[in-house]
Structure formats: structure tokens, C-alpha cells
Coordinates of N, CA and C in Angstrom, one line a residue:
M13 N -10.2 19.0 49.3 CA -10.0 20.4 49.9 C -9.7 21.4 48.8
Q14 N -10.2 22.6 49.0 CA -10.0 23.7 48.1 C -8.6 24.3 48.3
R15 N -8.0 24.6 47.2 CA -6.6 25.3 47.3 C -6.8 26.7 47.9
E16 N -5.7 27.1 48.6 CA -5.7 28.4 49.2 C -5.9 29.6 48.3
D17 N -5.4 29.4 47.0 CA -5.4 30.4 46.0 C -6.7 30.3 45.2
T18 N -7.7 29.5 45.6 CA -8.9 29.4 44.8 C -9.7 30.7 44.9
S19 N -10.2 31.2 43.8 CA -10.9 32.4 43.8 C -12.2 32.4 44.6
Q20 N -12.5 33.4 45.3 CA -13.6 33.5 46.2 C -14.9 34.0 45.5
R21 N -16.0 33.7 46.1 CA -17.3 34.2 45.6 C -17.3 35.7 45.5
E22 N -17.7 36.3 44.4 CA -17.7 37.7 44.3 C -19.1 38.3 44.6
H23 N -20.2 37.5 44.5 CA -21.5 38.0 44.6 C -22.3 37.2 45.7
D24 N -23.0 37.9 46.5 CA -23.8 37.3 47.6 C -24.8 36.4 47.0
L25 N -25.0 35.2 47.5 CA -25.9 34.2 46.9 C -27.4 34.7 47.0
R26 N -27.7 35.5 48.1 CA -29.0 36.0 48.2 C -29.3 37.0 47.0
E27 N -28.3 37.8 46.7 CA -28.5 38.7 45.5 C -28.6 38.0 44.2
V28 N -27.9 36.9 44.1 CA -28.0 36.0 42.9 C -29.4 35.5 42.8
F29 N -29.9 35.0 43.9 CA -31.3 34.5 43.9 C -32.3 35.6 43.6
N30 N -32.0 36.8 44.1 CA -32.9 37.9 43.7 C -32.9 38.2 42.2
G31 N -31.7 38.0 41.6 CA -31.6 38.2 40.2 C -32.5 37.1 39.4
L32 N -32.4 35.9 39.9 CA -33.3 34.8 39.3 C -34.7 35.1 39.5
R33 N -35.1 35.6 40.7 CA -36.5 36.0 41.0 C -37.0 37.1 40.0
Y34 N -36.1 38.0 39.7 CA -36.4 39.1 38.8 C -36.7 38.6 37.4
I35 N -35.9 37.6 36.9 CA -36.1 37.1 35.6 C -37.5 36.3 35.5
V36 N -37.7 35.5 36.6 CA -39.0 34.7 36.5 C -40.2 35.6 36.7
K37 N -40.1 36.6 37.6 CA -41.3 37.4 37.8 C -41.6 38.4 36.7
T38 N -40.6 39.0 36.1 CA -40.8 40.0 35.1 C -40.9 39.4 33.7
G39 N -40.3 38.2 33.5 CA -40.2 37.7 32.1 C -39.1 38.3 31.3
A40 N -38.3 39.1 31.8 CA -37.2 39.8 31.1 C -36.2 38.9 30.6
P41 N -35.6 39.2 29.4 CA -34.4 38.4 28.9 C -33.3 38.5 29.9
W42 N -32.4 37.5 29.9 CA -31.2 37.5 30.8 C -30.4 38.7 30.6
R43 N -30.3 39.2 29.4 CA -29.4 40.4 29.1 C -30.0 41.7 29.6
W44 N -31.2 41.6 30.1 CA -31.8 42.9 30.7 C -31.7 42.9 32.2
M45 N -30.8 42.1 32.8 CA -30.6 42.1 34.2 C -30.2 43.6 34.7
P46 N -31.0 44.1 35.7 CA -30.6 45.5 36.1 C -29.2 45.6 36.7
N47 N -28.7 46.8 36.7 CA -27.3 47.0 37.2 C -27.2 46.8 38.7
D48 N -28.3 47.0 39.4 CA -28.1 46.8 40.9 C -28.2 45.4 41.3
L49 N -28.3 44.4 40.4 CA -28.2 43.0 40.7 C -26.9 42.4 40.1
P50 N -26.5 41.2 40.6 CA -25.3 40.7 40.0 C -25.4 40.5 38.5
P51 N -24.2 40.4 37.8 CA -24.2 40.3 36.4 C -25.0 39.1 35.9
R52 N -25.6 39.2 34.8 CA -26.5 38.1 34.3 C -25.7 36.8 34.1
A53 N -24.4 36.9 33.8 CA -23.7 35.7 33.6 C -23.5 34.9 34.9
A54 N -23.3 35.7 36.0 CA -23.2 35.0 37.3 C -24.5 34.4 37.8
V55 N -25.7 35.1 37.5 CA -27.0 34.6 37.9 C -27.3 33.4 37.1
Y56 N -27.0 33.4 35.8 CA -27.4 32.3 34.9 C -26.6 31.1 35.3
Q57 N -25.3 31.3 35.5 CA -24.4 30.1 35.8 C -24.8 29.5 37.1
Q58 N -25.1 30.3 38.1 CA -25.5 29.7 39.4 C -26.9 29.0 39.3
T59 N -27.8 29.6 38.5 CA -29.1 29.0 38.3 C -28.9 27.6 37.7
Q60 N -28.0 27.4 36.7 CA -27.7 26.2 36.1 C -27.1 25.2 37.0
R61 N -26.5 25.6 38.2 CA -26.1 24.7 39.2 C -27.2 24.3 40.1
W62 N -28.0 25.3 40.5 CA -29.1 25.1 41.4 C -30.2 24.1 40.9
L63 N -30.6 24.3 39.6 CA -31.7 23.6 39.1 C -31.4 22.1 39.0
P64 N -30.3 21.6 38.4 CA -30.0 20.2 38.4 C -29.8 19.6 39.8
A65 N -29.4 20.4 40.8 CA -29.1 19.9 42.1 C -30.4 19.6 42.9
G66 N -31.5 20.1 42.4 CA -32.8 19.9 43.1 C -33.0 20.8 44.3
C67 N -32.2 21.9 44.4 CA -32.3 22.8 45.5 C -33.7 23.3 45.8
F68 N -34.4 23.7 44.7 CA -35.7 24.4 44.9 C -36.8 23.3 45.2
E69 N -36.6 22.1 44.7 CA -37.6 21.1 45.1 C -37.5 20.8 46.6
A70 N -36.3 20.8 47.1 CA -36.1 20.6 48.5 C -36.8 21.7 49.3
M71 N -36.6 22.9 48.8 CA -37.2 24.1 49.5 C -38.8 24.0 49.5
V72 N -39.3 23.5 48.4 CA -40.8 23.4 48.3 C -41.3 22.3 49.3
D73 N -40.6 21.2 49.4 CA -41.0 20.2 50.3 C -41.0 20.7 51.8
D74 N -39.9 21.5 52.1 CA -39.9 22.0 53.5 C -40.9 23.0 53.7
L75 N -41.1 24.0 52.8 CA -42.1 25.0 52.9 C -43.5 24.5 53.0
R76 N -43.8 23.4 52.2 CA -45.1 22.8 52.2 C -45.4 22.3 53.6
G77 N -44.5 21.6 54.2 CA -44.7 21.1 55.5 C -45.0 22.2 56.5
V78 N -44.2 23.3 56.4 CA -44.4 24.4 57.4 C -45.8 25.0 57.2
L79 N -46.2 25.3 55.9 CA -47.5 25.9 55.6 C -48.7 25.0 56.0
R80 N -48.5 23.7 55.8 CA -49.6 22.8 56.2 C -49.8 22.8 57.8
L81 N -48.7 22.8 58.5 CA -48.7 22.8 59.9 C -49.3 24.1 60.4
A82 N -49.0 25.2 59.8 CA -49.5 26.5 60.2 C -51.0 26.6 59.9
A83 N -51.5 25.8 58.9 CA -52.9 25.8 58.6 C -53.7 24.7 59.4
G84 N -53.0 24.1 60.3 CA -53.6 23.1 61.2 C -53.8 21.7 60.5
C85 N -53.0 21.5 59.5 CA -53.1 20.2 58.8 C -51.9 19.3 59.1
P86 N -51.9 18.0 58.9 CA -50.7 17.2 59.0 C -49.6 17.7 58.0
A87 N -48.4 17.4 58.4 CA -47.3 17.9 57.5 C -47.3 17.3 56.2
E88 N -47.7 16.0 56.1 CA -47.8 15.3 54.8 C -49.3 15.1 54.4
P89 N -49.6 15.4 53.2 CA -51.0 15.3 52.7 C -51.4 13.9 52.5
S90 N -52.7 13.6 52.5 CA -53.2 12.3 52.2 C -54.0 12.3 50.8
A91 N -54.1 13.5 50.3 CA -54.8 13.6 49.0 C -54.1 14.6 48.1
A92 N -54.2 14.3 46.8 CA -53.5 15.2 45.8 C -54.6 15.6 44.7
I93 N -54.3 16.6 44.0 CA -55.1 17.0 42.9 C -54.2 17.2 41.7
I94 N -54.6 16.6 40.6 CA -53.7 16.5 39.4 C -54.4 17.1 38.2
D95 N -53.6 17.9 37.4 CA -54.2 18.5 36.2 C -53.0 18.9 35.3
S96 N -53.3 19.5 34.1 CA -52.3 19.9 33.2 C -52.7 21.3 32.6
R97 N -51.7 22.0 32.1 CA -51.9 23.3 31.5 C -51.0 23.4 30.3
T98 N -51.5 23.9 29.2 CA -50.7 24.0 27.9 C -50.2 25.4 27.8
L99 N -48.9 25.6 27.5 CA -48.3 26.9 27.3 C -47.9 27.0 25.8
R100 N -48.2 28.1 25.2 CA -47.9 28.3 23.8 C -46.4 28.3 23.6
S101 N -45.9 27.8 22.5 CA -44.5 27.8 22.2 C -44.0 29.2 21.7
T102 N -42.7 29.4 21.7 CA -42.1 30.5 21.2 C -41.0 30.1 20.3
P103 N -40.3 31.0 19.6 CA -39.2 30.5 18.7 C -38.1 29.7 19.5
E104 N -37.9 30.1 20.7 CA -36.9 29.3 21.5 C -37.3 27.9 21.8
S105 N -38.6 27.6 22.0 CA -39.0 26.3 22.4 C -39.7 25.5 21.3
G106 N -39.7 26.1 20.1 CA -40.5 25.5 19.0 C -40.1 24.2 18.6
E107 N -38.8 23.8 18.7 CA -38.3 22.5 18.2 C -38.9 21.4 19.0
R108 N -39.2 21.6 20.2 CA -39.8 20.5 21.0 C -41.3 20.6 21.3
A109 N -41.9 21.6 20.6 CA -43.4 21.8 20.8 C -44.2 20.7 20.2
G110 N -45.3 20.4 20.8 CA -46.3 19.5 20.3 C -47.7 20.2 20.2
Y111 N -48.6 19.6 19.5 CA -49.9 20.2 19.3 C -51.0 19.6 20.2
D112 N -51.6 20.4 21.0 CA -52.7 20.0 21.9 C -54.0 20.3 21.1
G113 N -54.7 19.2 20.6 CA -55.9 19.3 19.8 C -57.0 19.9 20.7
A114 N -57.1 19.5 21.9 CA -58.2 20.0 22.8 C -58.1 21.5 23.0
K115 N -56.9 22.0 23.3 CA -56.8 23.4 23.6 C -56.5 24.2 22.3
R116 N -56.2 23.5 21.2 CA -55.8 24.1 19.9 C -54.6 25.0 20.1
K117 N -53.6 24.5 20.7 CA -52.4 25.2 21.0 C -51.2 24.4 20.6
K118 N -50.1 25.0 20.1 CA -48.9 24.3 19.9 C -47.9 24.8 21.0
G119 N -47.3 23.9 21.7 CA -46.4 24.3 22.8 C -46.1 23.1 23.7
S120 N -46.0 23.4 25.0 CA -45.6 22.5 26.0 C -46.7 22.3 27.0
K121 N -46.8 21.2 27.6 CA -47.8 20.9 28.6 C -47.1 20.8 30.0
I122 N -47.7 21.5 31.0 CA -47.2 21.4 32.4 C -48.2 20.4 33.1
H123 N -47.6 19.3 33.6 CA -48.4 18.4 34.4 C -48.1 18.6 35.8
M124 N -49.1 18.8 36.7 CA -48.8 19.2 38.0 C -49.7 18.5 39.0
A125 N -49.2 18.2 40.2 CA -49.9 17.7 41.3 C -49.7 18.6 42.5
V126 N -50.8 18.9 43.2 CA -50.8 19.8 44.3 C -51.5 19.1 45.5
D127 N -51.3 19.6 46.7 CA -52.1 19.1 47.8 C -53.4 19.9 47.9
T128 N -54.3 19.6 48.9 CA -55.6 20.3 48.9 C -55.5 21.7 49.3
L129 N -54.3 22.2 49.7 CA -54.2 23.7 49.9 C -53.6 24.4 48.7
G130 N -53.2 23.6 47.7 CA -52.7 24.2 46.5 C -51.2 24.3 46.4
H131 N -50.5 23.6 47.4 CA -49.0 23.7 47.4 C -48.5 22.6 46.5
L132 N -47.4 22.9 45.8 CA -46.8 22.0 44.8 C -46.3 20.7 45.4
L133 N -46.7 19.6 44.8 CA -46.2 18.2 45.1 C -45.2 17.7 44.0
A134 N -45.6 17.8 42.8 CA -44.9 17.3 41.7 C -45.2 18.0 40.4
L135 N -44.2 18.1 39.5 CA -44.4 18.9 38.3 C -43.4 18.4 37.2
H136 N -43.9 18.2 36.0 CA -43.0 17.9 34.9 C -43.5 18.4 33.6
V137 N -42.7 18.5 32.6 CA -43.0 19.2 31.3 C -42.9 18.1 30.2
T138 N -43.9 18.2 29.3 CA -43.9 17.3 28.1 C -44.3 18.2 26.9
P139 N -44.1 17.7 25.7 CA -44.8 18.4 24.5 C -46.3 18.4 24.7
A140 N -47.0 19.4 24.2 CA -48.4 19.5 24.4 C -49.2 18.3 23.8
S141 N -48.6 17.6 22.9 CA -49.3 16.4 22.3 C -49.4 15.2 23.3
A142 N -48.7 15.2 24.4 CA -48.8 14.1 25.3 C -50.1 14.0 26.0
E143 N -50.7 12.8 26.1 CA -52.0 12.6 26.8 C -51.8 12.7 28.3
D144 N -52.8 13.3 29.0 CA -52.8 13.5 30.4 C -52.7 12.1 31.1
R145 N -53.5 11.2 30.6 CA -53.5 9.8 31.3 C -52.2 9.1 31.2
G146 N -51.4 9.4 30.2 CA -50.1 8.8 30.0 C -49.1 9.3 30.9
E147 N -49.3 10.4 31.6 CA -48.3 11.0 32.5 C -48.6 10.8 34.0
V148 N -49.7 10.0 34.2 CA -50.1 9.8 35.6 C -49.1 9.0 36.4
E149 N -48.5 8.0 35.8 CA -47.5 7.2 36.6 C -46.3 8.0 37.0
R150 N -45.8 8.8 36.2 CA -44.7 9.7 36.5 C -45.0 10.6 37.7
L151 N -46.2 11.2 37.6 CA -46.6 12.1 38.7 C -46.8 11.3 40.0
A152 N -47.4 10.2 39.9 CA -47.7 9.4 41.1 C -46.4 8.9 41.8
R153 N -45.4 8.6 41.0 CA -44.2 8.1 41.5 C -43.5 9.2 42.3
T154 N -43.5 10.4 41.8 CA -42.9 11.6 42.5 C -43.7 12.0 43.7
V155 N -45.0 12.0 43.6 CA -45.9 12.3 44.8 C -45.6 11.4 45.9
R156 N -45.6 10.1 45.6 CA -45.4 9.1 46.7 C -44.0 9.3 47.3
A157 N -43.0 9.7 46.5 CA -41.6 9.8 47.0 C -41.5 11.0 47.9
V158 N -42.1 12.2 47.5 CA -42.0 13.4 48.3 C -42.8 13.4 49.5
T159 N -43.9 12.6 49.6 CA -44.7 12.5 50.8 C -44.6 11.3 51.6
D160 N -43.5 10.5 51.3 CA -43.3 9.2 52.0 C -44.4 8.3 52.0
G161 N -45.1 8.3 50.9 CA -46.3 7.4 50.7 C -47.5 7.7 51.4
H162 N -47.7 9.0 51.9 CA -48.9 9.3 52.6 C -50.1 9.6 51.7
V163 N -49.9 10.0 50.5 CA -51.0 10.3 49.6 C -51.7 9.0 49.2
E164 N -53.0 8.9 49.4 CA -53.8 7.7 49.1 C -54.8 7.9 48.0
I165 N -55.2 9.2 47.7 CA -56.2 9.5 46.7 C -55.8 10.7 45.8
A166 N -56.1 10.7 44.5 CA -55.8 11.8 43.7 C -57.1 12.2 42.9
L167 N -57.5 13.4 43.0 CA -58.6 14.0 42.3 C -58.2 14.4 40.9
V168 N -58.9 14.0 39.9 CA -58.6 14.4 38.5 C -59.9 14.7 37.8
D169 N -59.7 15.2 36.5 CA -60.8 15.5 35.7 C -61.0 14.3 34.7
Q170 N -61.9 14.5 33.8 CA -62.3 13.4 32.9 C -61.2 13.1 31.8
G171 N -60.2 13.9 31.8 CA -59.1 13.6 30.9 C -58.2 12.5 31.4
Y172 N -58.4 12.0 32.6 CA -57.6 11.0 33.2 C -58.4 9.7 33.4
T173 N -59.5 9.6 32.7 CA -60.3 8.3 32.7 C -59.6 7.2 31.9
G174 N -60.0 6.0 32.2 CA -59.4 4.9 31.5 C -58.6 3.9 32.4
E175 N -58.5 2.7 31.9 CA -57.8 1.7 32.7 C -56.3 2.0 32.8
R176 N -55.7 2.5 31.8 CA -54.3 2.8 31.9 C -53.9 3.7 33.0
A177 N -54.7 4.8 33.1 CA -54.4 5.8 34.2 C -54.7 5.2 35.6
A178 N -55.8 4.4 35.7 CA -56.1 3.8 37.0 C -55.1 2.8 37.4
N179 N -54.6 2.0 36.5 CA -53.6 1.0 36.8 C -52.3 1.7 37.2
A180 N -51.9 2.8 36.6 CA -50.7 3.5 36.9 C -50.7 4.0 38.3
E181 N -51.8 4.6 38.7 CA -52.0 5.1 40.0 C -52.0 4.0 41.1
A182 N -52.8 3.0 40.8 CA -52.9 1.8 41.7 C -51.6 1.2 42.0
G183 N -50.7 1.2 41.0 CA -49.4 0.6 41.1 C -48.5 1.3 42.2
H184 N -48.9 2.6 42.5 CA -48.2 3.4 43.5 C -49.0 3.6 44.7
G185 N -50.1 2.8 44.9 CA -50.9 2.9 46.1 C -51.8 4.1 46.1
I186 N -52.1 4.7 45.0 CA -53.0 5.9 44.9 C -54.2 5.6 44.1
A187 N -55.4 5.9 44.7 CA -56.6 5.7 44.0 C -57.1 7.0 43.2
L188 N -57.4 6.8 42.0 CA -57.9 7.9 41.2 C -59.4 8.2 41.4
E189 N -59.8 9.4 41.7 CA -61.2 9.7 41.8 C -61.5 10.8 40.8
V190 N -62.3 10.5 39.7 CA -62.6 11.4 38.7 C -63.8 12.3 39.1
V191 N -63.5 13.6 39.1 CA -64.6 14.5 39.4 C -65.2 15.0 38.1
K192 N -66.5 14.5 37.9 CA -67.1 14.8 36.6 C -68.0 16.0 36.7
L193 N -68.2 16.6 35.5 CA -69.1 17.7 35.3 C -70.6 17.2 35.5
P194 N -71.4 18.1 36.1 CA -72.9 17.7 36.1 C -73.4 17.5 34.7
E195 N -74.3 16.6 34.5 CA -74.8 16.3 33.2 C -75.6 17.5 32.6
A196 N -76.3 18.2 33.5 CA -77.1 19.4 33.0 C -76.3 20.6 33.3
K197 N -75.1 20.7 32.7 CA -74.2 21.9 32.9 C -74.8 23.1 32.2
R198 N -74.8 24.2 32.9 CA -75.2 25.5 32.4 C -74.1 26.5 32.8
G199 N -73.3 27.0 31.9 CA -72.3 28.0 32.2 C -71.2 27.4 33.1
F200 N -70.5 28.2 33.9 CA -69.4 27.8 34.7 C -69.9 27.1 35.9
V201 N -69.2 25.9 36.2 CA -69.6 25.1 37.4 C -68.3 24.9 38.2
L202 N -68.4 25.2 39.5 CA -67.3 25.0 40.4 C -67.2 23.6 40.9
L203 N -66.2 22.8 40.4 CA -66.1 21.4 40.8 C -65.5 21.2 42.1
P204 N -66.0 20.3 42.9 CA -65.4 20.1 44.3 C -63.9 19.8 44.3
R205 N -63.2 20.7 45.0 CA -61.7 20.6 45.2 C -60.9 20.7 43.9
R206 N -61.5 20.5 42.7 CA -60.8 20.6 41.5 C -60.3 22.0 41.2
W207 N -61.0 23.0 41.8 CA -60.6 24.4 41.6 C -59.2 24.7 42.2
V208 N -58.8 23.9 43.2 CA -57.5 24.2 43.9 C -56.3 24.2 42.9
V209 N -56.3 23.2 42.1 CA -55.1 23.1 41.2 C -55.2 24.2 40.1
E210 N -56.4 24.6 39.7 CA -56.6 25.7 38.8 C -56.1 27.0 39.4
R211 N -56.3 27.1 40.7 CA -55.8 28.3 41.4 C -54.3 28.3 41.4
S212 N -53.7 27.1 41.6 CA -52.2 27.0 41.6 C -51.7 27.4 40.2
F213 N -52.3 27.0 39.2 CA -51.9 27.4 37.8 C -52.0 28.9 37.7
A214 N -53.1 29.5 38.2 CA -53.3 30.9 38.2 C -52.2 31.7 38.9
W215 N -51.8 31.1 40.1 CA -50.6 31.7 40.8 C -49.4 31.8 39.9
A216 N -49.1 30.7 39.2 CA -47.9 30.6 38.4 C -48.0 31.6 37.3
T217 N -49.1 32.0 36.7 CA -49.2 32.9 35.6 C -48.9 34.3 36.1
R218 N -48.8 34.6 37.4 CA -48.4 35.9 37.9 C -46.9 36.1 37.6
Y219 N -46.2 35.1 37.3 CA -44.8 35.1 36.9 C -44.7 35.1 35.4
R220 N -44.3 36.3 34.8 CA -44.5 36.5 33.4 C -43.6 35.6 32.6
R221 N -42.5 35.0 33.1 CA -41.7 34.1 32.4 C -42.4 32.8 32.1
L222 N -43.5 32.5 32.9 CA -44.2 31.3 32.8 C -45.5 31.4 32.0
V223 N -45.8 32.6 31.4 CA -47.0 32.7 30.7 C -47.0 32.0 29.4
K224 N -45.8 31.9 28.7 CA -45.5 31.1 27.5 C -44.3 30.3 27.8
D225 N -44.0 29.4 26.9 CA -42.8 28.6 27.0 C -41.6 29.3 26.3
Y226 N -40.9 30.1 27.1 CA -39.8 30.9 26.5 C -38.4 30.1 26.6
E227 N -38.4 28.9 27.1 CA -37.2 28.2 27.4 C -36.8 27.3 26.3
R228 N -35.5 27.1 26.1 CA -35.0 26.2 25.0 C -35.1 24.8 25.5
Y229 N -35.0 24.5 26.8 CA -35.0 23.2 27.3 C -36.2 23.0 28.3
A230 N -36.8 21.8 28.2 CA -37.9 21.5 29.1 C -37.5 21.5 30.5
E231 N -36.3 21.1 30.8 CA -35.8 21.0 32.2 C -35.8 22.4 32.8
T232 N -35.4 23.4 32.0 CA -35.4 24.8 32.5 C -36.8 25.3 32.8
L233 N -37.8 25.0 31.9 CA -39.1 25.4 32.2 C -39.7 24.8 33.4
D234 N -39.4 23.5 33.6 CA -39.8 22.8 34.8 C -39.2 23.5 36.0
G235 N -37.9 23.7 36.0 CA -37.2 24.3 37.2 C -37.7 25.7 37.5
L236 N -38.0 26.5 36.5 CA -38.5 27.9 36.8 C -39.9 27.9 37.4
H237 N -40.7 26.9 37.0 CA -42.0 26.8 37.7 C -41.8 26.5 39.2
V238 N -40.8 25.6 39.5 CA -40.5 25.3 40.9 C -40.0 26.6 41.7
V239 N -39.2 27.3 41.0 CA -38.7 28.6 41.6 C -39.9 29.5 41.9
A240 N -40.8 29.6 41.0 CA -42.0 30.5 41.2 C -42.8 30.0 42.4
F241 N -42.9 28.7 42.6 CA -43.7 28.2 43.8 C -42.9 28.4 45.0
V242 N -41.6 28.3 45.0 CA -40.8 28.7 46.1 C -41.0 30.1 46.6
C243 N -41.1 31.0 45.6 CA -41.3 32.4 45.9 C -42.7 32.6 46.5
L244 N -43.7 32.0 45.9 CA -45.1 32.1 46.4 C -45.2 31.5 47.8
M245 N -44.6 30.4 48.1 CA -44.7 29.7 49.4 C -43.9 30.5 50.5
M246 N -42.8 31.1 50.1 CA -42.0 31.9 51.1 C -42.9 33.1 51.5
K247 N -43.6 33.7 50.5 CA -44.4 34.9 50.8 C -45.5 34.5 51.7
Q248 N -46.2 33.3 51.5 CA -47.2 32.8 52.4 C -46.7 32.5 53.8
A249 N -45.5 31.9 53.8 CA -44.9 31.6 55.1 C -44.6 32.9 55.9
A250 N -44.2 33.9 55.2 CA -43.8 35.2 55.9 C -45.1 35.8 56.5

């Protein structure tokens, strides 16, 4: 039990959340928190409580079910789409940056799985040097956990080919389906259902804090991506 003389909360949690949304949306440094929002120390400290507790992941799971039902789909998806995106490093994140030879970027890689409507299922951060196929098992484990094992197939690009990736997915009851480019490719080609995850990445880039890797810790970059999807999904639900 709390003591009677325990100090009470000074700032409304909704306003604290608005402060966090401001930082993620505008990309502003914490010290630039506007005066009409709670002090940046209060917002930062509460954020560091929320992120490890998995509060925003729980919100994403609930909102995804609501949005899927509203779209006439089952609450839990049976298919997922997996891809990755590389963010350039900054002085804050440079110590853990890796080099992505394919994208010719030094930074961090965002590995993400979404459902066929583009709603977030799983996300984690690695150095950009990490291979996509090597992160399949971790994504599959999370996808199966958050969907109670309903996902049976995952659509991926040719970066996820190979026995290692296929075995990792099969170990969690998910079959990999590689969507390949047409052999006679001319210019831009819209791949079946693969565009959905690219659109989700594009949604995330509307939040300027996520355009580059501005975070000192990978866990913070991971968490702020989830916060951005919470904001996107709440807007869609409204």
C-alpha cells in the first residue's frame, strides 16, 4: 500500500502522452518540449516506464483487432507480410550502427511484420549489417505469440530465401512464400500484397523522429515505432 504522504501525480497522463506524441511526430529534441505540455523531464521519465512495460504493444494488439473487425475481417490474421527498412545513423546512434551493403547505408535496420491490412504485428531493431533471413525466427515467434498461433503464411521478398529462413518459420508453424519479381522487369512493378508492408513503412516516415535513427538505444527506437503505430491506428479507429 502507498503511504498517505506519498506525493501525488502532478500532470495528467493524457497530457504526458500528448508530449510523447509531439516528440515522435515532430522529431524535436526533448529539450524543445512546448510550454503548454508537461515538462520534458516528466514526459521522458514516464515514457521510460511505459516502453519497458509493453503498454503500447498491448494497445496495438487491441486496436488491430478492432480495426480488423471494422473492416469485416477476423480479429486475428492468418497471413503476415515481413520486410525490413534501413535508417541512417546519427551521432547519437553511431556506436551501434552497422553497414547495409545492399542499401549502402550505415545505421539500424527495422524488421517488421504486418497483417494484410498493414497493421503492426511485430517489430524489432538490429544493426543494418544484420541479414533479413537471420531475423525471421524472432519475428515469427512474436507473430505467433500476439496472434495466438493464427498466422499460417508469411509473404516475403527474395532477401528471405534460403533453407535457414524457411526452417525458422516452419519451426513456428508459418510457411514462407517468396514473392519474386517478374523476370522481364521494366521499371516499377507492384508485387502482390508486398506493397502493404511498404505502405506501413511509409506511414511511419510521417513521424519525423523515425526518419533517421536518432536514439541512443535500440530499445527506444523500437518503442517509438510502436508509439507511432498506436497513433496511426487510433486515428483510423476514430
